[in-house]
Coordinates of C-alpha atoms (C1' of nucleotides) in Angstrom, one line a residue:
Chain A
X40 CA 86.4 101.3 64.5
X41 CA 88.4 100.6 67.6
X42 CA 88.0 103.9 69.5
X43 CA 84.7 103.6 69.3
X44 CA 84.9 99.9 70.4
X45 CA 86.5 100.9 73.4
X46 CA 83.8 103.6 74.7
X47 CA 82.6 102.3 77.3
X48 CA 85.6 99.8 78.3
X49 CA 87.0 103.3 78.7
X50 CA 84.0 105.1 80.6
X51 CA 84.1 102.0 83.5
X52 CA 87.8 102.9 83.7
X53 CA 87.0 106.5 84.1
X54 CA 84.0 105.4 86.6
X55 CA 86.4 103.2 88.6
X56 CA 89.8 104.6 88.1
X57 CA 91.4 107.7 88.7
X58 CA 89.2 109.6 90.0
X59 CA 88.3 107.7 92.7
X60 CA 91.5 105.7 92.9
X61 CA 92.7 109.5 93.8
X62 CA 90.4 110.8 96.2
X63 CA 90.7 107.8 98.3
X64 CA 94.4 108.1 98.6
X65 CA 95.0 111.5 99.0
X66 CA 92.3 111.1 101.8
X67 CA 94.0 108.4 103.3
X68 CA 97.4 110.8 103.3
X69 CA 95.7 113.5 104.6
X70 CA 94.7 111.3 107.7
X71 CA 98.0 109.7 108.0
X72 CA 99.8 113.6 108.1
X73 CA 97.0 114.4 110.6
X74 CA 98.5 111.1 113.0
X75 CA 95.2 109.5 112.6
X76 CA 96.0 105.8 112.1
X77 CA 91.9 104.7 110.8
X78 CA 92.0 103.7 107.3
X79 CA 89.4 105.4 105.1
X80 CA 86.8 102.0 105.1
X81 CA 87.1 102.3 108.6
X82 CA 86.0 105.9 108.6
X83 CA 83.6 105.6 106.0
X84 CA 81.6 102.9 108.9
X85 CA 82.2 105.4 111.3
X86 CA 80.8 107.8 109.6
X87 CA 77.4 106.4 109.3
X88 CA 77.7 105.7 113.0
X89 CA 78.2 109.3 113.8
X90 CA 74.8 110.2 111.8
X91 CA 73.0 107.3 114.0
X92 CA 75.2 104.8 116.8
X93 CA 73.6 101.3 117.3
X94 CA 73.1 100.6 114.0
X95 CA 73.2 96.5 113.6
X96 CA 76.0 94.8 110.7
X97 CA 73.4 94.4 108.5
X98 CA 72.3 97.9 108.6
X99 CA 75.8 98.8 107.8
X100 CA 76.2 96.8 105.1
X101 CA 73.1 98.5 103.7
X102 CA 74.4 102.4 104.5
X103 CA 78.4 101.8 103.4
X104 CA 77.4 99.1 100.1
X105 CA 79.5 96.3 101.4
X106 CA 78.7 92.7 102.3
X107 CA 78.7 90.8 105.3
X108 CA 82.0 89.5 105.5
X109 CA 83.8 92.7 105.0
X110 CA 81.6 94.3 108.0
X111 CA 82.2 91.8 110.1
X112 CA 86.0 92.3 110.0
X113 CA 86.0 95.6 109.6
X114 CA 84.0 95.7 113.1
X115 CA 86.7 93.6 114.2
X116 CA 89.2 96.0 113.5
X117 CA 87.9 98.9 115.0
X118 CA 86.7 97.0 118.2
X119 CA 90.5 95.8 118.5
X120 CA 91.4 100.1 118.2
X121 CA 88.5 100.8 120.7
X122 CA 86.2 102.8 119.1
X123 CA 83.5 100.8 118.5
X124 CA 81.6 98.0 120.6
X125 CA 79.5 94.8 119.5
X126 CA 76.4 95.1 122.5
X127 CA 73.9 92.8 121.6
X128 CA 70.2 93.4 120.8
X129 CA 68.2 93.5 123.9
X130 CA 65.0 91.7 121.6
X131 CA 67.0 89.8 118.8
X132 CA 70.0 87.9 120.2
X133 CA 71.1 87.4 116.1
X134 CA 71.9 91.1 116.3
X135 CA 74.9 93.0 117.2
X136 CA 74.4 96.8 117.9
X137 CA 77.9 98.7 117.0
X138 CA 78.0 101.5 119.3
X139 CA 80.6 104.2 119.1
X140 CA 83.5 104.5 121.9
X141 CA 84.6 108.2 123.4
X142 CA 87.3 107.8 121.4
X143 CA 85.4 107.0 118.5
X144 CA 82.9 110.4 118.9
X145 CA 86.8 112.4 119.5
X146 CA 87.2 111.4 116.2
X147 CA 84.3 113.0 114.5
X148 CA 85.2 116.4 114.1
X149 CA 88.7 116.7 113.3
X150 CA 88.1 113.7 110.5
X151 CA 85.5 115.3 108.9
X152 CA 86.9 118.6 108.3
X153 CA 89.6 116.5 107.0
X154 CA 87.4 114.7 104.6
X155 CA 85.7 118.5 103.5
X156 CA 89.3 119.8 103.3
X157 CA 89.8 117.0 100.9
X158 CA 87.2 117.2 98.4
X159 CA 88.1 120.6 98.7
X160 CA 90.9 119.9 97.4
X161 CA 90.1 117.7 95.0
X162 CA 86.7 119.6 93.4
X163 CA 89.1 122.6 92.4
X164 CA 87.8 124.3 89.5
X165 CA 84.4 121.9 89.8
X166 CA 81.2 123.8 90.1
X167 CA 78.1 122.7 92.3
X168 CA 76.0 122.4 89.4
X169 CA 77.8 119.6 87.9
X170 CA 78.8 118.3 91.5
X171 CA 75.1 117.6 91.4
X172 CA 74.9 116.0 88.2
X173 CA 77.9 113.9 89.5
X174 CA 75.8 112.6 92.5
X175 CA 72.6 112.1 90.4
X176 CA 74.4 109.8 87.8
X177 CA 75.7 108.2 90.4
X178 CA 72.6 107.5 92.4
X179 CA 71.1 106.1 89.2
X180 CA 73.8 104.1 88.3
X181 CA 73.5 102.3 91.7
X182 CA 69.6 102.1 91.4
X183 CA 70.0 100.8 87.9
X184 CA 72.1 98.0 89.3
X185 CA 70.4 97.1 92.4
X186 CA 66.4 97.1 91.3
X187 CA 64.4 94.2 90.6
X188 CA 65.5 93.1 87.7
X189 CA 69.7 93.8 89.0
X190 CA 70.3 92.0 91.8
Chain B
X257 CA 74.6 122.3 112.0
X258 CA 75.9 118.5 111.4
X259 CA 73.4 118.2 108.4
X260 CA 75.8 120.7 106.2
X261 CA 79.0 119.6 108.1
X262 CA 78.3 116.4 106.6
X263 CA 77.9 117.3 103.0
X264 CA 81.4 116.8 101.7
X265 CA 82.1 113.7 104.1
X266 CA 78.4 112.5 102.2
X267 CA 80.1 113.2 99.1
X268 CA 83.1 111.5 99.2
X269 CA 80.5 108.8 100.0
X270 CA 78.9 109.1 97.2
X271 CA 81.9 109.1 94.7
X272 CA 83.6 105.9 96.5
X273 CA 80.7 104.4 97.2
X274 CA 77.4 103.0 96.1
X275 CA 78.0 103.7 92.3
X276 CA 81.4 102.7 91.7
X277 CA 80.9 99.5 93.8
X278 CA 77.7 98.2 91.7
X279 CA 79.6 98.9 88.4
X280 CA 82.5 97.4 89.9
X281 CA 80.1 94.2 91.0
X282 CA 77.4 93.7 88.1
X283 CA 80.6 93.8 85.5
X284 CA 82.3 90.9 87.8
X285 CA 79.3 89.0 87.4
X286 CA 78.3 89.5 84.0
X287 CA 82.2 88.1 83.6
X288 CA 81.6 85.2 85.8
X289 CA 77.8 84.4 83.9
X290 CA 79.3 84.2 80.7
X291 CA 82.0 81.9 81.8
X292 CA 84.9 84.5 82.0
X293 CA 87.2 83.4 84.9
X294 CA 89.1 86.7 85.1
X295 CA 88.7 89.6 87.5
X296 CA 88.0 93.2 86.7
X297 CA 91.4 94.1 87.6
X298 CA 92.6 91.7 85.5
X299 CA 90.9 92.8 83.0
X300 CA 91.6 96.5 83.3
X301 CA 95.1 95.6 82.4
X302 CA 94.2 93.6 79.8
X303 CA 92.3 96.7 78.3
X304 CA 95.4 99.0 77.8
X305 CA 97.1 96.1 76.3
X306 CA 94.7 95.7 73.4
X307 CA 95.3 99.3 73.0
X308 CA 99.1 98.9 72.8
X309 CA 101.2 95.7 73.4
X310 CA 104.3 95.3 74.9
X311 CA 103.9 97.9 77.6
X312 CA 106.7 98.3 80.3
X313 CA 105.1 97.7 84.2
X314 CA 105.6 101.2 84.7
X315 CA 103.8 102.4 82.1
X316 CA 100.7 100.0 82.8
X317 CA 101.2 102.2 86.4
X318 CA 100.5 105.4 84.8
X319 CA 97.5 103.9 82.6
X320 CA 95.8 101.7 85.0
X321 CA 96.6 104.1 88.3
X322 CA 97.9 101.4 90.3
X323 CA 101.3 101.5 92.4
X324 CA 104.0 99.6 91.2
X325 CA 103.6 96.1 93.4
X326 CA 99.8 96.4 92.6
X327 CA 101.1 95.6 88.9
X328 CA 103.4 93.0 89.7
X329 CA 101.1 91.0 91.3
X330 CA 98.6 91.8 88.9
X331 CA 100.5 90.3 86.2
X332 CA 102.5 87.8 88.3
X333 CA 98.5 86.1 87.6
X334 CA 97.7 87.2 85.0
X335 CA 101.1 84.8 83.9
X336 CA 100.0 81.9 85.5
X337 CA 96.3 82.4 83.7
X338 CA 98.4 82.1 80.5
X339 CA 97.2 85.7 79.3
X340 CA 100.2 87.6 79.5
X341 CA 103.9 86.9 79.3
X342 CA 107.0 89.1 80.8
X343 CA 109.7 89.2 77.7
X344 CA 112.7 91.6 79.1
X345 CA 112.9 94.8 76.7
X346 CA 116.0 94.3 74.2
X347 CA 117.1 97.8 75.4
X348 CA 116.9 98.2 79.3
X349 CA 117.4 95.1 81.1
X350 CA 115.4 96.9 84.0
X351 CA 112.1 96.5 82.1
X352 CA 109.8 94.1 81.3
X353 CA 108.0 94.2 78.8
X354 CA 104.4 92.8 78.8
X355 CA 102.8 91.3 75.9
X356 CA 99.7 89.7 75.2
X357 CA 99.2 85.3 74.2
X358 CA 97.2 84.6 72.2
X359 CA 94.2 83.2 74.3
X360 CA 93.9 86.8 75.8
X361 CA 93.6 87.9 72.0
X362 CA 90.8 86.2 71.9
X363 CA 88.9 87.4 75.2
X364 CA 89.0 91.4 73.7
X365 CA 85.7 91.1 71.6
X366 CA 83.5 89.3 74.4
X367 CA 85.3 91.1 77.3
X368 CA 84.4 94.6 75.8
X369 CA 80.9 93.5 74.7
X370 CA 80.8 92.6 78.1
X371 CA 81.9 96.2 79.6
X372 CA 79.5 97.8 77.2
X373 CA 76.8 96.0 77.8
X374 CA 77.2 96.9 81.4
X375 CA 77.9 99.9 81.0
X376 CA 75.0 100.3 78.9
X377 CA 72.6 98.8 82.0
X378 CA 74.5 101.2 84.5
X379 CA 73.9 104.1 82.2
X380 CA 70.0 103.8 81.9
X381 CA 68.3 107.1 82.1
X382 CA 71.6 108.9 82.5
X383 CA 72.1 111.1 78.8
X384 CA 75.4 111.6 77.1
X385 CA 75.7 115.3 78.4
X386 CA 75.7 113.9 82.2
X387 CA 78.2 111.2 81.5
X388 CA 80.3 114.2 79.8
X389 CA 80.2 116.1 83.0
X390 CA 80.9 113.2 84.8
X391 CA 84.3 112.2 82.5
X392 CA 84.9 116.1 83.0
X393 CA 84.4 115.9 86.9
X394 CA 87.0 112.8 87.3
X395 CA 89.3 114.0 85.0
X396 CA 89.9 117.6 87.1
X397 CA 89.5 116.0 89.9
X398 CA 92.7 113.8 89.4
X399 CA 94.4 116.4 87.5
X400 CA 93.8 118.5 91.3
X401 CA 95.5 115.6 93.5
X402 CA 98.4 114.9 91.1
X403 CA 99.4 117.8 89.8
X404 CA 102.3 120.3 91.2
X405 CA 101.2 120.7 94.4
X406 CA 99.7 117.4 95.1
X407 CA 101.8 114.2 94.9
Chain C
dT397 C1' 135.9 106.7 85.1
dG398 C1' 133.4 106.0 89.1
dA399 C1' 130.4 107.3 93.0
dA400 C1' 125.7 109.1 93.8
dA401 C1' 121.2 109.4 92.4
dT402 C1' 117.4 107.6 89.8
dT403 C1' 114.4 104.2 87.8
dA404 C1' 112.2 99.3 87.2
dG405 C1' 110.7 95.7 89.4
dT406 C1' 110.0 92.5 93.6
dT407 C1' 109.0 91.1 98.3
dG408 C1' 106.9 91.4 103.0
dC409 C1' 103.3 93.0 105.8
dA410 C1' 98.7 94.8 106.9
dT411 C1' 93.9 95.9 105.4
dA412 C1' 90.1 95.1 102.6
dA413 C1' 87.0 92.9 99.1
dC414 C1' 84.1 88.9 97.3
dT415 C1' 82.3 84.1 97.3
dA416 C1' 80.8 80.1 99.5
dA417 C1' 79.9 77.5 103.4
dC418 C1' 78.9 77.6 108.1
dT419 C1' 76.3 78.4 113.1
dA420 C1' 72.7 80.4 115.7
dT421 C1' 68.4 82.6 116.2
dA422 C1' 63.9 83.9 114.6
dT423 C1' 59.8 83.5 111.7
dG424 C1' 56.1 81.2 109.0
dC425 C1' 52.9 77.9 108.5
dC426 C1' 50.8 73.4 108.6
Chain D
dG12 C1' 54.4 72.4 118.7
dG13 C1' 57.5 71.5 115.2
dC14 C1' 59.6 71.5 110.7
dA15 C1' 61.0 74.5 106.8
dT16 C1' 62.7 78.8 105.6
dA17 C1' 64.8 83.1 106.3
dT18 C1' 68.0 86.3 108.6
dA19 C1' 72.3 87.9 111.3
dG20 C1' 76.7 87.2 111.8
dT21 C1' 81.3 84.5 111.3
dT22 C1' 85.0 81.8 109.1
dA23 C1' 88.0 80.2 105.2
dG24 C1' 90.1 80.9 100.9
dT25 C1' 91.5 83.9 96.9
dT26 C1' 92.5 88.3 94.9
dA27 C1' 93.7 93.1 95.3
dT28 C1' 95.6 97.4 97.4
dG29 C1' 98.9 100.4 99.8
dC30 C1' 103.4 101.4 102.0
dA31 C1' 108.1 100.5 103.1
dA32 C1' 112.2 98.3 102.2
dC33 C1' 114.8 95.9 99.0
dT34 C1' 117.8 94.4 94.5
dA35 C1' 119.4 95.4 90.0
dA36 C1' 120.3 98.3 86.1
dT37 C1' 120.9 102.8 84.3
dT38 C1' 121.9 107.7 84.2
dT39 C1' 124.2 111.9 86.0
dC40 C1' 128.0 114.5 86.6
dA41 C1' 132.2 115.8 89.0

DNA sequence: TGAAATTAGTTGCATAACTAACTATATGCC
DNA sequence: GGCATATAGTTAGTTATGCAACTAATTTCA
């Protein structure tokens, strides 16, 4: 029957829907109300440059799951707000080291207790047992997809 | 000590991140290798359609979590692909109603063998009670940034 | 009835994503 | 050493997303 033809049409739109789809924007408000002006993909690289600075492109495709291209501009558009810099590699001149600006390591507090505050928000009523289920599913989604036979 | 203040800016992360992004990717190729020229998006609209024709944009909104221009656009190409047409609703002439050709008819069985097929590869190792939790988890979550006191 | 408020949809602008094609540098190997 | 291959990053083109501001139609209610 139909419903159950739609199962897992339906889970990917769970998976990739609303739940996220919310999250995202309500972080994104919770910046803007705070007069931050980064968008959340911009935080997100930020963020993995707080946990370790220097970190080449590639590298950062490889810590935030996007490609090349999108790295690339997103660099672009935090170099043009100053908070990070391209400094090349001193022993591989195909390499770009993104380093963090003072502005940038400003930036790291209040924006992370904004991101806590908003999973805060959003985990409500959610308990850490199944917070942990929600991270292991996901982990094994992504390593389902991306091992030898996936990619 | 930054390795707990990190733990919710981790898990935002986590939820917006590596696992919705594969899904999102290996069910855009598995389109693309069997020949299917339309995008996930796309397709996600198609999906609530099969479910119930004629839908007003607003309504296709609500169901697909997507702001109003989102939609527009979404079926402004969805138009020129053929797949869906605008016909104006006999009893608001604010409203369109969206309905289905007959060429998108036919992509509903291979599109959702598709999606299951890929959900079924995302899902390895991962057992019905987890992806439960998981549904569960998404669905409080949004219910927490839209309810009341959120939006 | 008629003005104010609401709702449906569109347009403009900025950011971000993916693919494919490209340049430049580094590595492998004969 | 030098050619083939691989890797790092950029550019171009298309699609999608969000917000703000807009038009048109409908509803509310004084």
């Amino acid at each position: 029957m139909p419903n159950n033809h739609f199962k897992r049409g339906e889970l990917y739109n769970v998976i990739n829907g609303m739940g996220t789809i919310a999250v995202a924007r309500r972080m994104q408000k919770n910046f803007r109300n705070a007069g931050l002006e980064i968008t959340i993909e911009q935080w997100s690289v930020l963020f993995h440059l707080w946990r370790e600075d220097k970190l080449s492109q590639q590298e950062l495709c490889n810590r935030t799951f996007r490609d090349k291209p999108s790295i690339t501009r997103l660099i672009d558009n935090l170099e043009k707000l100053h908070l990070v810099k391209r400094i090349p590699s001193p022993t591989d001149r195909r390499i770009n080291l993104i380093t963090l600006t003072e502005a940038a390591q400003n930036l790291q507090q209040i924006t992370i207790d904004i991101a806590n505050q908003t999973m805060a928000e959003a985990l409500v009523g959610v308990d850490k047992s199944e917070i942990e289920i929600v991270k292991n599913v996901f982990q094994r989604v992504y390593n389902n997809l991306t091992q030898v036979s996936g990619e």
